[in-house]
mmCIF file of C-alpha atoms in Angstrom:
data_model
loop_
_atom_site.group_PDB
_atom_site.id
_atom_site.type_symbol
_atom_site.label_atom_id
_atom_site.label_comp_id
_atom_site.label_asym_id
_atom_site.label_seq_id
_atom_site.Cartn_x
_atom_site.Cartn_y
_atom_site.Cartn_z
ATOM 1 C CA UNK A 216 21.565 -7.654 -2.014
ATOM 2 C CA UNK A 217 22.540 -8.904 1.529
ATOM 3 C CA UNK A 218 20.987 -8.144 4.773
ATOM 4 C CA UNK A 219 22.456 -5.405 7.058
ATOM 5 C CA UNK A 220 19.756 -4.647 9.645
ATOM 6 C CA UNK A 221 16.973 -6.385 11.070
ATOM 7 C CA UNK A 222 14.321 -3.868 11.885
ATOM 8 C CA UNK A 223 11.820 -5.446 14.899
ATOM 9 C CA UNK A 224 11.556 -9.081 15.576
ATOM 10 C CA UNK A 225 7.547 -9.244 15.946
ATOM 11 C CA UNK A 226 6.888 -8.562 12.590
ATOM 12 C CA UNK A 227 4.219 -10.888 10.933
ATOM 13 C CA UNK A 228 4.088 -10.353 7.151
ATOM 14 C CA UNK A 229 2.659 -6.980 6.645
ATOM 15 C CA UNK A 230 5.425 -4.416 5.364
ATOM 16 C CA UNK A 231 6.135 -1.957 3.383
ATOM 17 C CA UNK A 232 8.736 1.178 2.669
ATOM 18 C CA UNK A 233 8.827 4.642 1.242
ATOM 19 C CA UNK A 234 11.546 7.414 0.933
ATOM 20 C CA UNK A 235 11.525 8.180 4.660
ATOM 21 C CA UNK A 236 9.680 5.289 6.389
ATOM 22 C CA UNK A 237 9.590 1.411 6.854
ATOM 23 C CA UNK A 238 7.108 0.379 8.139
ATOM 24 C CA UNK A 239 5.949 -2.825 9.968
ATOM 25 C CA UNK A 240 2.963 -4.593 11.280
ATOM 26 C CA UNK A 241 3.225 -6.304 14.922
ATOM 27 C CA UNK A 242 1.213 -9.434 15.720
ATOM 28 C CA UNK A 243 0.074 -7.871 18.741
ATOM 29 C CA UNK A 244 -2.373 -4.728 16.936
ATOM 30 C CA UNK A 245 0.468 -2.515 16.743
ATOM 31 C CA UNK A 246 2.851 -0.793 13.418
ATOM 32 C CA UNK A 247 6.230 0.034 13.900
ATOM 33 C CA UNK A 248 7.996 2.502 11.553
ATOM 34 C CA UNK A 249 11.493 3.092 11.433
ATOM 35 C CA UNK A 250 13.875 5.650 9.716
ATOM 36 C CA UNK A 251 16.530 3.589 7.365
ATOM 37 C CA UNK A 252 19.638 5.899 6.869
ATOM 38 C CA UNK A 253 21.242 4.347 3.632
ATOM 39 C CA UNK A 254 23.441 5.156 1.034
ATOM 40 C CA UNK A 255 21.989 3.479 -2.314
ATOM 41 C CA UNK A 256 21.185 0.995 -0.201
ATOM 42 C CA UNK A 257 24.773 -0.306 0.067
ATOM 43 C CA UNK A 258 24.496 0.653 3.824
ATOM 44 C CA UNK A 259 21.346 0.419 6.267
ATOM 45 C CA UNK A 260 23.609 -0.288 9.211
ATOM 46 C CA UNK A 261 21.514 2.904 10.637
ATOM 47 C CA UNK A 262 18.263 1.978 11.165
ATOM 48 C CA UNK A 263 16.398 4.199 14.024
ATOM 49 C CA UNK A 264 13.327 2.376 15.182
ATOM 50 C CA UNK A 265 11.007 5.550 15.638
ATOM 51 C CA UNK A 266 8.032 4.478 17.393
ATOM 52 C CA UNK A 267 5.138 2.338 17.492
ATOM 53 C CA UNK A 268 1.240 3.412 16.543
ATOM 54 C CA UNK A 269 -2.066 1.992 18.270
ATOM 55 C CA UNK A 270 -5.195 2.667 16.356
ATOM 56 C CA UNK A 271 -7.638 5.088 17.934
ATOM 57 C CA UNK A 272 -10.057 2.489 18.748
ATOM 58 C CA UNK A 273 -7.645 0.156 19.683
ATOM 59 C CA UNK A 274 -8.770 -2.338 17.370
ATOM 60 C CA UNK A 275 -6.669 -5.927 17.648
ATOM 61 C CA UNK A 276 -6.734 -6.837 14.099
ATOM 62 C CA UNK A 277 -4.809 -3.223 12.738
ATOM 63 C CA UNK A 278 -2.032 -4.066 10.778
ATOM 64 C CA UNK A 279 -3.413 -6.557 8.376
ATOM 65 C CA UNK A 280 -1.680 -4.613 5.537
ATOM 66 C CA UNK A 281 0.522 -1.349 5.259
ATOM 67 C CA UNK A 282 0.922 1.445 2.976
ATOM 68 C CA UNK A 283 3.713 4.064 2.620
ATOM 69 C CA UNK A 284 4.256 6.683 0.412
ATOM 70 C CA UNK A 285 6.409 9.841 1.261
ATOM 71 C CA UNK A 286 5.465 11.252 4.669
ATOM 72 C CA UNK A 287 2.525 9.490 4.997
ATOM 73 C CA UNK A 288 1.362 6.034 5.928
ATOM 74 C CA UNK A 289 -1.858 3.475 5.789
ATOM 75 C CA UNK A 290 -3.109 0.502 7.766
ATOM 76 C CA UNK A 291 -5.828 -2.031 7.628
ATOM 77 C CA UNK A 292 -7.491 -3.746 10.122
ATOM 78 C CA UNK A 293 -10.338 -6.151 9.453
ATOM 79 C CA UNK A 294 -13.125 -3.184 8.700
ATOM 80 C CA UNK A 295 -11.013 -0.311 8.893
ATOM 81 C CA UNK A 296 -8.302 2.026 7.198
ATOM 82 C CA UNK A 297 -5.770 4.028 9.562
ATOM 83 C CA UNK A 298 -3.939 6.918 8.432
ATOM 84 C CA UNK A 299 -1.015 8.387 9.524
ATOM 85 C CA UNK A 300 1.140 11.628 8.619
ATOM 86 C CA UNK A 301 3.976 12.748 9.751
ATOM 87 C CA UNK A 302 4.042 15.889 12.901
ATOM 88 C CA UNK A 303 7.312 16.181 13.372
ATOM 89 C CA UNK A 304 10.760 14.799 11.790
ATOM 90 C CA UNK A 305 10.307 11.383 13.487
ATOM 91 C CA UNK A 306 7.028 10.942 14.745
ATOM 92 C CA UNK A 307 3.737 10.361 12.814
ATOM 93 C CA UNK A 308 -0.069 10.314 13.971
ATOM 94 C CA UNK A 309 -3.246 9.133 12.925
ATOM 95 C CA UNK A 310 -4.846 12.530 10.888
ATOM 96 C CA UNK A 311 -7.775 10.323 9.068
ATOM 97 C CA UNK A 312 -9.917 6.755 9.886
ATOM 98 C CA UNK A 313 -12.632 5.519 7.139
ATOM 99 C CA UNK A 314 -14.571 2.901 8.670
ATOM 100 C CA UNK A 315 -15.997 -0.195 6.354
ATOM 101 C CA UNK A 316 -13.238 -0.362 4.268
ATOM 102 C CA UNK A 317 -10.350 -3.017 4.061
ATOM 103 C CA UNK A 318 -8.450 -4.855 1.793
ATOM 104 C CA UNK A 319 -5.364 -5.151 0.202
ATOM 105 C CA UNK A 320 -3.237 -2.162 0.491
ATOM 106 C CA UNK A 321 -1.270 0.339 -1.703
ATOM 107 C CA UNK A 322 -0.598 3.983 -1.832
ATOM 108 C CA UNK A 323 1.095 6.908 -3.988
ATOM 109 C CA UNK A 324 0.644 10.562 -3.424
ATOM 110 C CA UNK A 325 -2.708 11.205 -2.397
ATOM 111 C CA UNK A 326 -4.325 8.179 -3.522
ATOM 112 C CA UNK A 327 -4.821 4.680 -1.505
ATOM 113 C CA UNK A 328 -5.941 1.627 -3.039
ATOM 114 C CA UNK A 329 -8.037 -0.479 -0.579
ATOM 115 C CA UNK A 330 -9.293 -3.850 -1.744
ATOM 116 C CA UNK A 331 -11.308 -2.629 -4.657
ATOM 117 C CA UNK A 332 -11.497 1.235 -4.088
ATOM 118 C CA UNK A 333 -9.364 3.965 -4.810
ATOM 119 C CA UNK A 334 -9.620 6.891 -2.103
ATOM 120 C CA UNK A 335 -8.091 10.373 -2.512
ATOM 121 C CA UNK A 336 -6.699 12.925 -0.389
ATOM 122 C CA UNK A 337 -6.963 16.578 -1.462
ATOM 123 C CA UNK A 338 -5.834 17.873 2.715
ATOM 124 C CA UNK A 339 -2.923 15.750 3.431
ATOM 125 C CA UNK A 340 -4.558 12.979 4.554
ATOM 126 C CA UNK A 341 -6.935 14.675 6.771
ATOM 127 C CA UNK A 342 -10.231 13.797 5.042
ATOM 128 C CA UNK A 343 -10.307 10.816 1.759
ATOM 129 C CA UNK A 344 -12.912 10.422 -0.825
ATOM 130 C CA UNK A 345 -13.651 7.839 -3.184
ATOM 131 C CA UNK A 346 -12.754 8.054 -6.611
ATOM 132 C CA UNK A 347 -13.147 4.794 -8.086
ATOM 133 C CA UNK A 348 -15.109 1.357 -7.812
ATOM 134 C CA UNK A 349 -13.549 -1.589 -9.572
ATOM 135 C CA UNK A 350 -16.833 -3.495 -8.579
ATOM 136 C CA UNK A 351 -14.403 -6.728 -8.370
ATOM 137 C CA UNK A 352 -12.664 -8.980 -5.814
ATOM 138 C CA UNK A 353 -9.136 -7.371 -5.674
ATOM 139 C CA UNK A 354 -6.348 -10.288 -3.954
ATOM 140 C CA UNK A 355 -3.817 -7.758 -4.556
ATOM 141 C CA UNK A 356 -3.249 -4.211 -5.532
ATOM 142 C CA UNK A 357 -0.722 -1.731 -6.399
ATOM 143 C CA UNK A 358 -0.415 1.908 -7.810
ATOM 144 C CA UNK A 359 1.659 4.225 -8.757
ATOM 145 C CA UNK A 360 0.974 7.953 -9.606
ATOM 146 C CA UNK A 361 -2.020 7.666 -12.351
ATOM 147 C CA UNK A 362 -2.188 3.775 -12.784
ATOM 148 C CA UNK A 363 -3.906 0.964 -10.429
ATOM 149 C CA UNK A 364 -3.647 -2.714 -10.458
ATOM 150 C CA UNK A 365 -5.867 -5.090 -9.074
ATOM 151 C CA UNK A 366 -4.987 -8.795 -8.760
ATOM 152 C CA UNK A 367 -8.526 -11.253 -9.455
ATOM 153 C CA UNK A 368 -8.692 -14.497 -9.657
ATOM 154 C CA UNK A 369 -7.226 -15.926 -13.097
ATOM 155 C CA UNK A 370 -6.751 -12.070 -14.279
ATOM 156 C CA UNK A 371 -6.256 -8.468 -13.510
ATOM 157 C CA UNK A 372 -7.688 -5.114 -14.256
ATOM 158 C CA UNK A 373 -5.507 -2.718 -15.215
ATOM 159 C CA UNK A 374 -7.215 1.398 -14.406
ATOM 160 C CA UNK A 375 -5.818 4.818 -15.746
ATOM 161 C CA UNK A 376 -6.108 8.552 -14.806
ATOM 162 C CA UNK A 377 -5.482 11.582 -16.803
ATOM 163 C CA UNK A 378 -6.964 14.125 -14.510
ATOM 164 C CA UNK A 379 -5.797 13.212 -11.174
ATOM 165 C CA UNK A 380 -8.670 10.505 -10.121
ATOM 166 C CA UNK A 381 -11.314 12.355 -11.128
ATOM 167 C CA UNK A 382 -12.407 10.251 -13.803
ATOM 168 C CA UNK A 383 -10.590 6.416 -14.251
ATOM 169 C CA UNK A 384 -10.502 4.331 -17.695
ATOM 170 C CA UNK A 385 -10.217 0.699 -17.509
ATOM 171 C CA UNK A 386 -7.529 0.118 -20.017
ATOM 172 C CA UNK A 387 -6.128 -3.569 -19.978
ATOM 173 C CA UNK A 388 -7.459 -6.724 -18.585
ATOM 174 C CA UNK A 389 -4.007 -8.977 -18.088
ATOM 175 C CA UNK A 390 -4.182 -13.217 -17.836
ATOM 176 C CA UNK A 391 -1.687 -15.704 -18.419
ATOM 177 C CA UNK A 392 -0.822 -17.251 -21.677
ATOM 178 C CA UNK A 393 -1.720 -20.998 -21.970
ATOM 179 C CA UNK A 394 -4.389 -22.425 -19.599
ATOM 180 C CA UNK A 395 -6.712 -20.519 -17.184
ATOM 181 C CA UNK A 396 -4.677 -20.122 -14.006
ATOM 182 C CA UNK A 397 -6.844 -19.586 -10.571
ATOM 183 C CA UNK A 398 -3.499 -18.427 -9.068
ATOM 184 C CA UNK A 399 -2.770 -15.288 -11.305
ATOM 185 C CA UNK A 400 -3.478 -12.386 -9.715
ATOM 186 C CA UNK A 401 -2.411 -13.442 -5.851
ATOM 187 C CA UNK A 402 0.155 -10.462 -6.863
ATOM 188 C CA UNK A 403 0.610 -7.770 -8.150
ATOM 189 C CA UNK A 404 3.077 -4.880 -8.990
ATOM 190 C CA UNK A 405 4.029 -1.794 -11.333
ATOM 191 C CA UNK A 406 6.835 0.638 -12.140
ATOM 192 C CA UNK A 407 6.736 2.756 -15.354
ATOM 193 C CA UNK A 408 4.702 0.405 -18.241
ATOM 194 C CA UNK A 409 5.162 -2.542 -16.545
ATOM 195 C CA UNK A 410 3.234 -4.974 -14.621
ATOM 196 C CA UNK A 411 4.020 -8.010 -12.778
ATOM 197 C CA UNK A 412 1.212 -10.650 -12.137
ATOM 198 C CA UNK A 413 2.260 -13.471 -9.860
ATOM 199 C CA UNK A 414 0.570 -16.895 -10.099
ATOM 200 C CA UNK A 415 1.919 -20.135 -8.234
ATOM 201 C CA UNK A 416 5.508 -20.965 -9.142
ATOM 202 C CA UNK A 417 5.342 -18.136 -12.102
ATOM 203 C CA UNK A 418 5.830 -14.739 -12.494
ATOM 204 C CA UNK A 419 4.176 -12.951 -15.394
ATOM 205 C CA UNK A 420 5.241 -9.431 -16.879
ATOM 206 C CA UNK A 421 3.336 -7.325 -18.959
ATOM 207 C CA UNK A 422 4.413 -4.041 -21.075
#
């Protein structure tokens, strides 16, 4: 894959993209999201830069990490988690804040990861819950639909749902062959049955 658009040119590490949004962190407090118009991603030539978000309490470090999923997005600042749904076809607010929580980021549907918690939405974002504790450290964390990731150090923890987060089984615990490996876990990712574990200068999948 090439490049064909730049979207901002303040952005400093957190990003992330869904269906209908990019979205971007700005080193200045601030998230940008953007509309990408592509074709099987053959051509983003028409990328509309939509608007930029400010957290309700205007807090400095927002944007630490980013979520999307759908019509809805999530940032992190250093205590806090920012939602944001969409109002109209282009524009998005804040609908939802839950203070003392922060960590790595991921979201699908109506659940968010953050660090080692998994929040739910039954109101479209309006009000979250917890549903699940890991009780660990979590580097990194992904999700997707009924399965959560979360990056330690040397392993990671691999959580199911069968009833839509109501109740979560820990099914796998995932480490690298060979040698224990401080690095494993500084990412994470899944699709399907698979997981990715990242470790310095290796990659490890798991099925």
């Amino acid at each position: 894959a090439q490049e064909s658009h730049q979207v901002g040119s303040n952005v400093y590490g957190a990003v992330d993209i869904s269906d209908n949004v990019v979205v971007g962190a700005l080193s200045h407090g601030s998230v940008i999201y953007a509309t990408p118009l592509c074709f099987y991603f053959s051509d983003c030539s028409n990328v509309i830069i939509t608007d930029e978000v400010f957290p309700s309490d205007n807090d400095t470090s927002f944007g630490l990490d980013v979520a999307a999923d759908g019509n809805m997005f999530a940032v992190v600042s250093s205590h806090s988690l920012y939602v944001f749904n969409q109002t109209t076809s282009l524009l998005f607010a804040e609908v939802a804040k839950v203070d003392n929580t922060t960590g790595p980021l991921a979201m699908s549907e109506n659940l968010i990861v953050v660090g080692s918690r998994v929040l739910r939405t039954l109101d479209h974002g309006l009000t979250w819950s917890q549903v699940l504790d890991m009780n660990t450290t979590c580097r990194a964390v992904d999700i997707e639909v009924d399965t959560v990731v979360c990056g330690e150090v040397s392993t990671a923890l691999v959580f199911r749902t069968l009833d839509g987060g109501d109740t979560w089984v820990h099914i796998a615990t995932l480490a690298p062959w060979g040698a224990i490996d401080d690095s494993f876990g500084s990412s994470v990712g899944f699709s399907g049955d698979l997981a990715v574990v990242g470790a310095e200068g290796a990659a490890f999948l798991f099925d």
